[in-house]
Every structure is written in C-alpha cells, then in structure tokens.
Short mmCIF file of C-alpha atoms and ligand atoms in Angstrom, two decimals:
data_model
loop_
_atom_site.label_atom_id
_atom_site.label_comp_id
_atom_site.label_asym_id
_atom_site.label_seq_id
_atom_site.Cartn_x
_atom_site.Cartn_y
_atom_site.Cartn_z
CA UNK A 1 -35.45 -76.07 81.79
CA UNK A 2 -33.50 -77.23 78.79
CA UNK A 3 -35.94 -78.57 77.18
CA UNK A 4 -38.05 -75.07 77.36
CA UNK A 5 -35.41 -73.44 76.40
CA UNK A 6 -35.16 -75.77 73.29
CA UNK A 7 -38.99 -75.20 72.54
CA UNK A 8 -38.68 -71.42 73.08
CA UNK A 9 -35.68 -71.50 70.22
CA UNK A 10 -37.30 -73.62 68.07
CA UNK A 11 -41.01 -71.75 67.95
CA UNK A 12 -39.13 -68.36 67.48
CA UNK A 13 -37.04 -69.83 64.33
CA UNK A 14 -40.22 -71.19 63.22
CA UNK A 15 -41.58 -68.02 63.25
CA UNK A 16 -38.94 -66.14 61.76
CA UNK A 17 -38.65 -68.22 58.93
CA UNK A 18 -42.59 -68.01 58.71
CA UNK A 19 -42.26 -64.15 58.94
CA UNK A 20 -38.81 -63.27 57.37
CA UNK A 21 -39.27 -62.24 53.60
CA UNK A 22 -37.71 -64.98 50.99
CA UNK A 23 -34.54 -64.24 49.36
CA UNK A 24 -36.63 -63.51 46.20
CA UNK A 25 -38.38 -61.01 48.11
CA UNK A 26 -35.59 -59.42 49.16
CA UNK A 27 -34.32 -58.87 46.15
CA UNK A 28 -37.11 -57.74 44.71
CA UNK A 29 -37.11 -55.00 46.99
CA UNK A 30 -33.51 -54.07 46.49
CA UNK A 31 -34.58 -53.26 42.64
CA UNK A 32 -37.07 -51.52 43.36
CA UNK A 33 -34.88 -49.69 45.33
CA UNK A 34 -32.54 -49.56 42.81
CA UNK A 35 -34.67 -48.40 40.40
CA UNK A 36 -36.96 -45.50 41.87
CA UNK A 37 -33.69 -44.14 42.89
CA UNK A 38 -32.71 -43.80 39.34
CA UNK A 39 -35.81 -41.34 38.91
CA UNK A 40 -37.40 -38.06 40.12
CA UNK A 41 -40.86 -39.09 41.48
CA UNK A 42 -41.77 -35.94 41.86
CA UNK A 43 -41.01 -32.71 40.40
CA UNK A 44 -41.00 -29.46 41.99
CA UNK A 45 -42.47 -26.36 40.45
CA UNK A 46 -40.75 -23.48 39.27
CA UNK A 47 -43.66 -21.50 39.46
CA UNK A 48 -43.04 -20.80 35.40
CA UNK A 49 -45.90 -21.79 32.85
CA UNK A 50 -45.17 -21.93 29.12
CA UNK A 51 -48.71 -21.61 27.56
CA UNK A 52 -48.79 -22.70 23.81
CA UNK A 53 -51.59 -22.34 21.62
CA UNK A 54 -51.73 -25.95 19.57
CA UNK A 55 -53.73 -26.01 16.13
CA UNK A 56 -54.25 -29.70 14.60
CA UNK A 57 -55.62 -28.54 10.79
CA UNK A 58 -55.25 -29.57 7.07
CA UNK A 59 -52.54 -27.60 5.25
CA UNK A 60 -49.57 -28.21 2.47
CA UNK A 61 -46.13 -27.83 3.00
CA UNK A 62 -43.48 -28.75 0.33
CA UNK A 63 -42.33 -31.92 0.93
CA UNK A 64 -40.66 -32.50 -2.71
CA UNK A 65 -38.90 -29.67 -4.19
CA UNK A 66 -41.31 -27.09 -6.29
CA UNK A 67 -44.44 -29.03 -5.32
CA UNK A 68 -46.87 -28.70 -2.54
CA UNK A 69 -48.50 -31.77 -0.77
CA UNK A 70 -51.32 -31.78 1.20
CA UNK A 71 -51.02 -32.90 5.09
CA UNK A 72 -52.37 -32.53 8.74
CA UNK A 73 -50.18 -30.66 10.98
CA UNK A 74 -49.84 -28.73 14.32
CA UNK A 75 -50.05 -25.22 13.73
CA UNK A 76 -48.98 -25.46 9.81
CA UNK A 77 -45.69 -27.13 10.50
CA UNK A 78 -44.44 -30.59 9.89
CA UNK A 79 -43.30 -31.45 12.43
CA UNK A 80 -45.21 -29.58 14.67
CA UNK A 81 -44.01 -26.38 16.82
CA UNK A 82 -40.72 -27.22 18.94
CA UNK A 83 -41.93 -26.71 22.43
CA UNK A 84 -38.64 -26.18 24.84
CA UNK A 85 -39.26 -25.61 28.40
CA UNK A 86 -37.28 -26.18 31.53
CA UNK A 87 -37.17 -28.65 34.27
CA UNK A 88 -39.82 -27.35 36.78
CA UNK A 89 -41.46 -25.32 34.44
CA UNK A 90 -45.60 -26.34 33.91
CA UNK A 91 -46.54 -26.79 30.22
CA UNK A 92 -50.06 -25.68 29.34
CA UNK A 93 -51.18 -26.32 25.81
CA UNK A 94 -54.13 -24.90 24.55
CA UNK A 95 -55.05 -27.52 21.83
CA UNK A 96 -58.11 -26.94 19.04
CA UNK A 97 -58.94 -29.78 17.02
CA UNK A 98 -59.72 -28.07 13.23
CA UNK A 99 -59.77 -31.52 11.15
CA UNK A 100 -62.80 -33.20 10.11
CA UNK A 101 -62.13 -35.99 12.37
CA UNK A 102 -61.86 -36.63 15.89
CA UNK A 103 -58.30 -36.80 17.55
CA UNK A 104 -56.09 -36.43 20.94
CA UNK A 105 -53.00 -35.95 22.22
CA UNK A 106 -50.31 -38.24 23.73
CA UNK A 107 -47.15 -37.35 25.46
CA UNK A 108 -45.00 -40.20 24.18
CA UNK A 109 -42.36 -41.14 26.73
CA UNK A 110 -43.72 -38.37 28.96
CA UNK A 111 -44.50 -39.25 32.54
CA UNK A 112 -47.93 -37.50 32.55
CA UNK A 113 -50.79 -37.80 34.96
CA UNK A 114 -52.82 -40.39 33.56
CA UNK A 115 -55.91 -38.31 32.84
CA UNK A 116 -53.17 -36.06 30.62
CA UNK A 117 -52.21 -39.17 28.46
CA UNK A 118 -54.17 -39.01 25.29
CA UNK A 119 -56.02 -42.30 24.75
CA UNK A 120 -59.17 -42.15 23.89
CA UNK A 121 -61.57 -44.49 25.93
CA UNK A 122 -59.15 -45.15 28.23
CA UNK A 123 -58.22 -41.62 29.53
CA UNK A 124 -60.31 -39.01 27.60
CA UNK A 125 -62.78 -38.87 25.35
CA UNK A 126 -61.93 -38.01 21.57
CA UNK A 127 -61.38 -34.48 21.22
CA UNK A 128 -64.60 -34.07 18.38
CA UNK A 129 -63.95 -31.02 15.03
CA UNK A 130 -63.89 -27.82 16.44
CA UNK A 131 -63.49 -28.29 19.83
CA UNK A 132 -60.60 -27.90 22.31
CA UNK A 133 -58.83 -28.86 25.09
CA UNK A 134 -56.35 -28.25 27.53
CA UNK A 135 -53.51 -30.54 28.02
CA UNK A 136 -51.46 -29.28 31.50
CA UNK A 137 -48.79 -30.68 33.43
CA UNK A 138 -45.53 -30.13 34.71
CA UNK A 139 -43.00 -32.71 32.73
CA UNK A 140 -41.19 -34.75 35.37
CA UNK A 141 -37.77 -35.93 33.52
CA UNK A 142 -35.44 -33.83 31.35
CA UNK A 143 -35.06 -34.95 27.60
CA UNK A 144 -36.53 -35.72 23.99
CA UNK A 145 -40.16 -36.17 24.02
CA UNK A 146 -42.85 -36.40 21.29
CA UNK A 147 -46.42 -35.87 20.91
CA UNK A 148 -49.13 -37.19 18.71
CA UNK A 149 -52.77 -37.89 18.07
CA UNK A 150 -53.76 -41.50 19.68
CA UNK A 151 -57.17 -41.28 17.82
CA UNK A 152 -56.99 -43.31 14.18
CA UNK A 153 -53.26 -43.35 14.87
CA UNK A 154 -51.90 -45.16 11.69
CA UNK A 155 -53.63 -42.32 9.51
CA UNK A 156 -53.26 -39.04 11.51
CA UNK A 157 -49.25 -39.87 12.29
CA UNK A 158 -48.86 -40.17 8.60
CA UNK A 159 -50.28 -37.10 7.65
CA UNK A 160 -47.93 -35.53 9.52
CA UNK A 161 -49.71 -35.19 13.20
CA UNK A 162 -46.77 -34.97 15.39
CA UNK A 163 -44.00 -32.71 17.35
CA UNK A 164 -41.35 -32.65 19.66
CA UNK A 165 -41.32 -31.41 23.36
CA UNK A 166 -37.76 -31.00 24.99
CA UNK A 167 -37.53 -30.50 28.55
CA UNK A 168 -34.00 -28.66 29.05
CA UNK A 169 -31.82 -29.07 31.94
CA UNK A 170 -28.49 -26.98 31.72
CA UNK A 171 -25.34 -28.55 30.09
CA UNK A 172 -24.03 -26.30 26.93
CA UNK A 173 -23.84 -27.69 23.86
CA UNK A 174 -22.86 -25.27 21.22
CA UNK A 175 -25.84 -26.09 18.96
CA UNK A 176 -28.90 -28.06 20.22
CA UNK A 177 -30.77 -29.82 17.61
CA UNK A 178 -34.23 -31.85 16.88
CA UNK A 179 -33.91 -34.15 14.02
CA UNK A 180 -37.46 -35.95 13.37
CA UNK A 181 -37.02 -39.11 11.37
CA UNK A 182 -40.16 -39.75 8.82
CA UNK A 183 -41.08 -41.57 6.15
CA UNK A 184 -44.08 -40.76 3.71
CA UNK A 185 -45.58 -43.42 1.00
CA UNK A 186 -46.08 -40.52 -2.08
CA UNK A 187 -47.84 -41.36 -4.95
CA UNK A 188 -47.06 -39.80 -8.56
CA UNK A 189 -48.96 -36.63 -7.74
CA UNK A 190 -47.12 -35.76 -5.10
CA UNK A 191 -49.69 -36.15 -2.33
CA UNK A 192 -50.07 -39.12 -0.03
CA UNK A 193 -51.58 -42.22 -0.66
CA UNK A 194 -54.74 -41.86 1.07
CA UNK A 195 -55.19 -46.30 1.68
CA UNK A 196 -54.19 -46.40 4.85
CA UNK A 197 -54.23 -49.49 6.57
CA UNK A 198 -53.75 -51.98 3.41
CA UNK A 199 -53.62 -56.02 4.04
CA UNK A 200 -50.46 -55.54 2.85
CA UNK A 201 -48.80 -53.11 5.53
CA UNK A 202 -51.28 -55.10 8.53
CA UNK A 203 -49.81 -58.40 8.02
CA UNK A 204 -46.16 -57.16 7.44
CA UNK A 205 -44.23 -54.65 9.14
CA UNK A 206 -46.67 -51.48 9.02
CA UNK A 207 -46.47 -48.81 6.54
CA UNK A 208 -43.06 -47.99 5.17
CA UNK A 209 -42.87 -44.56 2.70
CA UNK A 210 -41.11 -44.06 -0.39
CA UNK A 211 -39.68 -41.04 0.93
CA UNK A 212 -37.43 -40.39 3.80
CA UNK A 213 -37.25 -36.92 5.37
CA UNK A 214 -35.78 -35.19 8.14
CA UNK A 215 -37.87 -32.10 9.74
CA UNK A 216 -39.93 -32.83 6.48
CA UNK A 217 -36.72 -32.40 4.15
CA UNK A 218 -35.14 -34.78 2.06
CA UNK A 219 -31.86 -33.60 2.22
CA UNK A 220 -31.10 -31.80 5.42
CA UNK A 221 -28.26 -30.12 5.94
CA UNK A 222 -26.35 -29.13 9.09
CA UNK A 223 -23.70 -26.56 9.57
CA UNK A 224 -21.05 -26.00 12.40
CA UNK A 225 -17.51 -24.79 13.04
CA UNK A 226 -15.11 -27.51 13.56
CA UNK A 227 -14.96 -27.94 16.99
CA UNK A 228 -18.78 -27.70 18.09
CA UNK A 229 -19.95 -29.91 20.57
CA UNK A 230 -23.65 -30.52 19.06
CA UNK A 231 -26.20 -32.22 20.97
CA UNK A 232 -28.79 -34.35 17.86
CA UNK A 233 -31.47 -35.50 19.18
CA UNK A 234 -33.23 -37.92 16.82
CA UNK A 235 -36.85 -38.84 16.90
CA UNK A 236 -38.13 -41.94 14.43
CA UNK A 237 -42.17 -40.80 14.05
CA UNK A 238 -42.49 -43.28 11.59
CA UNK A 239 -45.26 -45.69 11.14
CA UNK A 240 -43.70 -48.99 10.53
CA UNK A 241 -39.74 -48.06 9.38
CA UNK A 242 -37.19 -48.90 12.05
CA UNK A 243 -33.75 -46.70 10.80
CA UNK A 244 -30.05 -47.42 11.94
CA UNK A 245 -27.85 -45.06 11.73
CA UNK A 246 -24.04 -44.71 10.21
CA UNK A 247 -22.38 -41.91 11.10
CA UNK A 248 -19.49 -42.11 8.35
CA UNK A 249 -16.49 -40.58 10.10
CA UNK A 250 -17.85 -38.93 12.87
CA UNK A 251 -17.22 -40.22 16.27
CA UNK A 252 -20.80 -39.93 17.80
CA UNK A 253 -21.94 -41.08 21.96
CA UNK A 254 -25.00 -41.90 22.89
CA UNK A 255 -26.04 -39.68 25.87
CA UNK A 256 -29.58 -40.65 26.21
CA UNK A 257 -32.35 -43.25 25.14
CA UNK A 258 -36.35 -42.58 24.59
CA UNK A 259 -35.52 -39.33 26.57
CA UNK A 260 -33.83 -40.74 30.00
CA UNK A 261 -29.86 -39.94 30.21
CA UNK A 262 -28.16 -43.73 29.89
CA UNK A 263 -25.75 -45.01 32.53
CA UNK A 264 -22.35 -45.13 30.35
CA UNK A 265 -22.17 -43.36 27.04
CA UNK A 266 -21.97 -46.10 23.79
CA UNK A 267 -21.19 -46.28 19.98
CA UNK A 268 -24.37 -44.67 18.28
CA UNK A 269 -23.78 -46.25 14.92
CA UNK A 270 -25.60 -49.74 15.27
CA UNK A 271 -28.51 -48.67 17.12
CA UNK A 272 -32.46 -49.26 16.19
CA UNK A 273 -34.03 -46.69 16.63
CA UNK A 274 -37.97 -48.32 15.86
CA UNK A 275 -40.74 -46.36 15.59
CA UNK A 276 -41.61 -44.22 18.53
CA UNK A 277 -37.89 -44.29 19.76
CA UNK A 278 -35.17 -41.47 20.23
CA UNK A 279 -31.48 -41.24 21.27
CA UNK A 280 -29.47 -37.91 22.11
CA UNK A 281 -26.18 -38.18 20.09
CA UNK A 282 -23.15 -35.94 21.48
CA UNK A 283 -21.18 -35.02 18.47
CA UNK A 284 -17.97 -32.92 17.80
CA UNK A 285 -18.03 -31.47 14.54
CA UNK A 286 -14.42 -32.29 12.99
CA UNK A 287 -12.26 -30.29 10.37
CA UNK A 288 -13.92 -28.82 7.13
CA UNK A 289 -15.95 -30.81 5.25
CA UNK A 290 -18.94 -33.18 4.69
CA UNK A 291 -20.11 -35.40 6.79
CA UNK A 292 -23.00 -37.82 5.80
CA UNK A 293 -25.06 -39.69 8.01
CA UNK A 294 -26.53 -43.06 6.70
CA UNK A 295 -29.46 -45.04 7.64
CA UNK A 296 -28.48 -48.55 7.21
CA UNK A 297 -31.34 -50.33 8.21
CA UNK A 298 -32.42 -51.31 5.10
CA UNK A 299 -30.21 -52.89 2.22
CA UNK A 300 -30.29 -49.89 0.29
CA UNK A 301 -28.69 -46.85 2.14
CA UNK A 302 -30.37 -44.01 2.55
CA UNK A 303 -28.73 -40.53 3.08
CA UNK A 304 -30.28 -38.62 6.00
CA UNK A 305 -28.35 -35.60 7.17
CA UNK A 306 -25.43 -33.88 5.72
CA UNK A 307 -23.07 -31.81 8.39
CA UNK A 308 -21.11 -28.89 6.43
CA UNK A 309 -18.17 -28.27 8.61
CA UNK A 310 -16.80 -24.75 7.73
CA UNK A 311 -15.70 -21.77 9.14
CA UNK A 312 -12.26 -21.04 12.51
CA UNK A 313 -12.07 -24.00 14.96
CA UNK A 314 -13.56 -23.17 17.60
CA UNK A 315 -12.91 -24.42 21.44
CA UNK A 316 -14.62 -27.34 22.34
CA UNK A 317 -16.67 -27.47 25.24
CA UNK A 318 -15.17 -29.63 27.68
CA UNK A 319 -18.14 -30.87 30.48
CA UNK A 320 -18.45 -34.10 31.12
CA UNK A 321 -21.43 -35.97 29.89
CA UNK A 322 -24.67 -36.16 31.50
CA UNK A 323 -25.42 -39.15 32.75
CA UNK A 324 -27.76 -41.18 34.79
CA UNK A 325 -25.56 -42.78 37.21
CA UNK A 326 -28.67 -44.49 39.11
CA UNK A 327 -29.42 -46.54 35.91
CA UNK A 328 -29.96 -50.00 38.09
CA UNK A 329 -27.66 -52.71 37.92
CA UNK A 330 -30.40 -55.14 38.71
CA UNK A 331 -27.14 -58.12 39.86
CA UNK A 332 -28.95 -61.32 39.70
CA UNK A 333 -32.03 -60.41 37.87
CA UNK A 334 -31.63 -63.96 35.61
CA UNK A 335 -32.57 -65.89 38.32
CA UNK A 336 -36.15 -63.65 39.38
CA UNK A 337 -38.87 -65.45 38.32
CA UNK A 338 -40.46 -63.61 35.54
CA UNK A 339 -44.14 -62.33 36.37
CA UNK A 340 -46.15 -61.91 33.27
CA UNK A 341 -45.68 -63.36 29.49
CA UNK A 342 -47.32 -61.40 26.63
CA UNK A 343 -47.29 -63.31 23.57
CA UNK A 344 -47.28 -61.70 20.51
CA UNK A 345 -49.10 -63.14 16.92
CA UNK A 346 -51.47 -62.81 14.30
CA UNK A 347 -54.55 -64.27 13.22
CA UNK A 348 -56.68 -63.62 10.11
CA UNK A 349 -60.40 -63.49 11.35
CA UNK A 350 -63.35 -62.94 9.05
CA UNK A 351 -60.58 -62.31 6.03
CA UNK A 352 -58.65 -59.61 7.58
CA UNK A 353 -55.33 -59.92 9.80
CA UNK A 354 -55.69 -59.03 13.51
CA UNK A 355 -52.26 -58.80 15.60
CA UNK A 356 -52.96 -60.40 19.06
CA UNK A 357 -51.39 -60.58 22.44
CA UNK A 358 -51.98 -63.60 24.39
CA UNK A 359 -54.73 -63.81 21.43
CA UNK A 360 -56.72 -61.19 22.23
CA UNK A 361 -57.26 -58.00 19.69
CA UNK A 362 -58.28 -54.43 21.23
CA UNK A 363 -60.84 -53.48 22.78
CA UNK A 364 -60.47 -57.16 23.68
CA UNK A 365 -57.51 -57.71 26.26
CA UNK A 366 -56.76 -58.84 29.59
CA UNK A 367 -55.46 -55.64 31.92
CA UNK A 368 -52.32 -56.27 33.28
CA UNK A 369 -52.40 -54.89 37.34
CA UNK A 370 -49.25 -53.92 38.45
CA UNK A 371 -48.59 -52.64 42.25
CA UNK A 372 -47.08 -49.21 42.64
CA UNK A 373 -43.08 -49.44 43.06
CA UNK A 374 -43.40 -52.94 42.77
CA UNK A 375 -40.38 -55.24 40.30
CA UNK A 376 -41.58 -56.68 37.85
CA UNK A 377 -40.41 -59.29 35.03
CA UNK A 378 -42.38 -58.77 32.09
CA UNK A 379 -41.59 -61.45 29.04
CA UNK A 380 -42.77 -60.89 25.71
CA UNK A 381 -42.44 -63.31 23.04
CA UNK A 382 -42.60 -62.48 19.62
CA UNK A 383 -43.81 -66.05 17.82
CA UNK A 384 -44.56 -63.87 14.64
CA UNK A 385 -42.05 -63.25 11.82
CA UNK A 386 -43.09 -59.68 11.82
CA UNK A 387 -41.08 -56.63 13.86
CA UNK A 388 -42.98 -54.93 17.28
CA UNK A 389 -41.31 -52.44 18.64
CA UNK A 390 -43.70 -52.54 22.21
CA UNK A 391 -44.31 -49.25 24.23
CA UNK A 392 -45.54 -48.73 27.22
CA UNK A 393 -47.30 -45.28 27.81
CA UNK A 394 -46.14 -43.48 31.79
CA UNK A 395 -43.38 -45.64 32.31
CA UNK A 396 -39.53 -46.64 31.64
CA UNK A 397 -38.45 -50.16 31.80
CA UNK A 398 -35.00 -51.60 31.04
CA UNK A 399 -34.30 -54.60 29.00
CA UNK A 400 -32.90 -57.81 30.92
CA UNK A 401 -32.11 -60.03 28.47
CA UNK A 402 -32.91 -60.98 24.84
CA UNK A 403 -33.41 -65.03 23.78
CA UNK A 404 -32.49 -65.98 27.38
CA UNK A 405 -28.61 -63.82 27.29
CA UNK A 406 -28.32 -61.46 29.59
CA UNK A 407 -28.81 -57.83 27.74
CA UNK A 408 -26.07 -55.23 28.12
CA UNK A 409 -28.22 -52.03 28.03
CA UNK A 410 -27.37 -49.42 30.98
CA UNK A 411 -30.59 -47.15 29.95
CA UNK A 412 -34.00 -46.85 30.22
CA UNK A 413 -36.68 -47.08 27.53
CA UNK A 414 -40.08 -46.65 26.71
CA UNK A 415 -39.79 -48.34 23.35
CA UNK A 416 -38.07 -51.80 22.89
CA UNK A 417 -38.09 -53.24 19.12
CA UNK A 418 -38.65 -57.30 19.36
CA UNK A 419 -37.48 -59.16 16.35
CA UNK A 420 -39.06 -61.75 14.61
CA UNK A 421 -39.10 -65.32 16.93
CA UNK A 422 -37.28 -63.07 19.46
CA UNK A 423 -37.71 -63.35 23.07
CA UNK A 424 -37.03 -60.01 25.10
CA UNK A 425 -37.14 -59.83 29.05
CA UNK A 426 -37.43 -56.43 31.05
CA UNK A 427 -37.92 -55.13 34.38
CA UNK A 428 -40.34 -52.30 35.30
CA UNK A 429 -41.09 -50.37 38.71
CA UNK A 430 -44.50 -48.69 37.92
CA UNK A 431 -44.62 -44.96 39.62
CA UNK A 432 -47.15 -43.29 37.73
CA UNK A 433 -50.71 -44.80 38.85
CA UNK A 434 -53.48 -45.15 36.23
CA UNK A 435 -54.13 -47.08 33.56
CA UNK A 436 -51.63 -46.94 30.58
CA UNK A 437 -51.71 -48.88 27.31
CA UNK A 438 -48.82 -50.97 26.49
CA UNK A 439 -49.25 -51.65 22.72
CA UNK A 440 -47.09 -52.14 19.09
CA UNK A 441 -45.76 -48.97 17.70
CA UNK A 442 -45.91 -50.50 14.12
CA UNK A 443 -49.39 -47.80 13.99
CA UNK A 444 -50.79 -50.63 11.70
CA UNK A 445 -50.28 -53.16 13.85
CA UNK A 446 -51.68 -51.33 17.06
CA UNK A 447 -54.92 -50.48 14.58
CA UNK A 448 -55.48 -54.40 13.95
CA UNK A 449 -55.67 -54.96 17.44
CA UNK A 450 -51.86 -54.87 19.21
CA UNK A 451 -52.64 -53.02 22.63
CA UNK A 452 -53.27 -53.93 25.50
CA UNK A 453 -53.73 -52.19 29.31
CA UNK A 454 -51.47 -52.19 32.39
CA UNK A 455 -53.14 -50.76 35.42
CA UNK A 456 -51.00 -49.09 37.91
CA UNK A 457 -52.59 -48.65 41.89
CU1 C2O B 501 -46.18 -42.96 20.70
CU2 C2O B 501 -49.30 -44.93 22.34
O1 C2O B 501 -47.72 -44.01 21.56
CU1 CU B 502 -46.14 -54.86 15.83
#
C-alpha cells in the first residue's frame, strides 16, 4: 500500500514538473501581462470621421527670409496640414499623389492596420503620379504622431514630405503646440541640393542640413502670458540630425515619448531626440521675458525657439499630469534570456557602402516572426561607429538596458537611437498582426539597405 502510494506521488510530481510552465515562462507571461495592460488594444468608435483631403505636390515656400525655395509638400505647407482629431474619432484621408514620382504614406508611431502602414512592397503598392488613395483608420493611442512618404524616403522627407497627426484626449493646456524639428542642406541659391544620397552622408551619419528650422522657420518665436501651462510637442523629421535640447531657464517635464504618455515625468533637457522621435514637454511660461531654447547636440549651439513672455500673469492650470501609470516594470527582466540579436554594420560592395543587419541589405533580410502578445528580448548591437536610431513600424517597445546596465526609462518608444559600439536591449509585446519593417531612421542609411521585417501572427 505504501509503496503505491509512493509511486502514485512520485508519477504525479513527475508530471507536474513535466507539465508546470518554467519559471522563465512564467515570467514571461507576467510581462506580457504587464505590458498589454499598459495599452488600449482596441479602440472604440465615436462614430465621428474627420475626412481630409491630402495633396503631395511641388511648390515653394520661403524658407530664408525674402527668397523662395522650391520643395514637395502636403497641400502647399511645410510641414504638412496639422490634422487634430479625438480619441475614437476615424481619420479618413483622401490622399492624391501630384509629383512626378511615385510615393506613400506612413503613420509613424501610429498603431495602424497593417494594410494602412505605407510601405511599399510590403503593404501597398506605390501610390504612381496622379493617382490616389485612401488611407482610413481609427488611431488607437492618444499623442504626437507623424506622417511621411516611405517611397525614396531619404529624398521625399527632405523636400519637405511630412506632417503631424495629434490624437487629443482632454487635459487643458493653455496653448497646445506642434514644433517640427528639420534640417535642410541649402546651397548658395537658395534651393536644395538636389544629390541626395552622397557616399559621404551613406557611410556617415545620413544627411545633416546647413539650416535648422522649426515649422520651416529659422527663428521661431513663441508667445504666452506668464503663467501658461503650454503643452510643446516636438517632432525631429530630420534625415540624419539627432538634436538635444537646452531649455535655458525654463523648468520643462517630459510628459510623453514617440507619442505614448511616460510612467513618471523627467528633466527634458538632456534628451535625444533622433530622427523620427518626439517628446511632449509640459512647460510654464515664467515672468516677462525671453526664453531661448538650445539644441546642444552638436558642438556648436544652435538656437531653436524663442518664448516671448509678456502680457498679466495669468492662473496656472493646476491638473495633474497625464501619465501612463501601466508603463511595465518588467522586475527581473536582466536575467530573461534575450530572443533575437540584430547586428548592425556596413560593408562597401561593388564600390558603394551598404548598411547591413546580421549582413544582409534590403530587399535581402531574414523576417523576424514574432507571436501575438508574446515577450520578447530583442538585442541589437551596433559594431559600427556610425549612429542608428532603429524603429519599428505598429509597435512600442521599451528599452531594458544599454551595454549590459540596466536602463532607467519608464516609457515607451517607437524610436531608440543606438550609439556607436553601443549595445541596447528592449522588450516588445507585438499586438498589431502583420508584417512591419523594423529599419534605421538615418533615411540614408535605411536607402543603403538598413531594414529589415518583423512578422506579427
Ligand atoms: Cu518614420 Cu519607416 O518610418
Ligand atoms: Cu543607421
């Protein structure tokens, strides 16, 4: 009897420890969990539609004072029509393509059905000269969004291709404003220089301009009463230039990253914001004045936006700040085996430089399939001595850790800049199914070759 007994014990242990998921399982699970419950899966309609009519044509605007400069632009403005709409509402946009060349339209940082996303081969076909098409969806996150062509990227970004979608949700700032970060290389005439793609901007960091604008002016102003709570939301649509920002006296949080509200506000001076990345500042406008802020990036320092404070005091609105309080903590995630390494270099072929991961160029790659709401660790290591700042189209991640230390960021991005040599670590639960390219948002680079796919099912 004892002895069945014993057998009876021992088979069902067996067979627990057969059947019971590992530890590492486990706690895979529990960030998934964590994560997923950070986001809205899925959106619920309002039953609102806000239709825009989208134009992609040549035109001028004046980019340098008293002279005109040809571009590309949505509907004659650089950047391109602000589209606002609210949570729950769809967004419809009738697009025409008027240039001479083929293009699209991506949502960047948007959460998009995949057949909405904007790459060409991989989710549409080109959009060809004088013909149209609808892009329609209903956004699924509030925030600061951006869209631009994804055909001949490098070249149709720079001519001035791109705009910003915000997707409001209700907190009442007294002023509410877009600032798009751009740089243009200009030559003596006034126009832009028309070599796109040079050796010289593939095999360093992309295409950096000789002018720096803001909304397409080189010396924006901004003006409040003291006392203004002002919501800035900045948008880097550069090619290549990564900007970091000083913001002089002001005393400036950081309420949200790539769109997504962060977890605990932070410092914004000291952030890098790379190319395709935003953050949402939260600002109080102090006594009369000036107030200059600085990109610092760079050695030489470069004045972006000037606030003129003027005017009564006014009261300052006093809700607290929006926040993401879901933003996972992921406890533990150094010890989870990481999943998949993408490693990033270059390699001159046939005389010209191609940027590789896990030395393959685009088309040529290796798709990446990911299971729906599934962790994973993704490392990428950067054995170049060139900047990538990698983005992932449909998705969020957050960063683990950077070089092998643990990374203190409580937000979400779409975006994350890797340094030269650097290692970077994050974690991603896929919920948007399809297949999205993950690729360098140096333009140049991803036009020598840096992209690759992740499938979602
Ligand atoms: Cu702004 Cu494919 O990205
Ligand atoms: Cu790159």
């Amino acid at each position: 009897m004892k002895i069945l007994k014993f057998v009876i014990a021992s088979v069902f242990l067996a067979l627990l420890i057969l059947f019971l998921p590992s530890k590492e399982v486990r706690v895979r699970e529990s960030f998934s969990d964590e994560f997923n419950g950070a986001y809205r899966e899925e959106i619920v309609e309002n039953g609102n539609v806000v239709d825009v009519d989208l134009v992609a044509s040549e035109g001028e605007i004046e980019l340098i004072d008293g002279s005109t400069t040809k571009v590309w632009s949505y509907n004659n403005s650089i950047p391109g029509p602000e589209i606002r709409l609210k949570l729950g509402d769809r967004l419809k946009i009738n697009f025409r393509n008027d240039l001479l060349q083929e293009t699209t339209i991506h949502f960047h940082g948007m959460r998009v059905p995949n057949q909405m996303d904007g790459v060409p081969g991989v989710t549409q076909d080109p959009i060809k000269p004088g013909e149209s098409f609808v892009y329609n969806f209903v956004p699924k996150d509030p925030g600061t969004f951006w869209f631009h062509p994804h055909v001949r990227t490098s070249e149709q970004v720079e001519r001035g291709l791109y705009g910003v979608i915000v997707v409001e949700d209700d907190f009442k700032y007294s002023q509410d404003r877009v600032l798009v970060l751009d740089d243009w290389r200009i030559l003596e005439n006034h126009q832009i220089d028309p070599r796109f793609n040079t050796p010289h901007d593939l095999s360093h960091d992309g295409r950096w301009g000789n002018l720096v604008t803001v909304n397409s002016s080189s010396n924006y102003k901004l003006e409040g009463s003291p006392g203004e709570r002002v919501r800035l939301r900045f948008v880097n649509t550069s090619n290549g230039r990564v900007y970091n920002l000083d913001f002089g006296q002001l005393k400036p949080k950081v309420i949200a990253v790539d769109g997504m509200y962060v977890k605990e506000v932070f410092d914004a001076n000291n952030f890098d914001l790379a190319p395709g990345n935003r953050i949402d500042v939260d600002v109080i406008i102090p006594e009369e004045g000036i107030y200059a802020i600085y990109d610092v990036f760079t050695r030489g320092q470069i004045r972006l936006v000037s606030i003129i404070a003027k005017g009564e005091k006014v009261d300052t609105a006093s809700f607290s700040y929006p926040l993401n309080r879901d933003v996972p903590d992921w406890e533990g995630v150094d010890e989870v085996l990481v999943d998949h390494k993408y490693v990033l270099n270059a390699k001159v072929i046939d005389n010209s430089i191609k940027w590789m991961i896990n030395d393959r160029a685009f088309p040529d790659h290796q798709t990446l399939n990911l299971n729906y709401n599934e962790f994973n660790k993704i490392r990428f290591r950067n054995d170049s001595s060139r900047l990538h700042p990698m983005h992932i189209h449909g998705q969020f991640f957050k960063v683990i850790s950077r070089n092998g230390s643990l990374a203190n960021e409580s937000f979400f991005r779409d975006t994350v800049l890797i340094y030269p040599k650097e290692t970077v670590e994050i974690g991603i639960v896929p919920l948007d199914k399809g297949n999205w390219v993950n690729h360098c948002h140096i333009l140049e680079h991803a036009a020598a070759g840096m992209t690759t796919l992740i499938s979602v099912e």
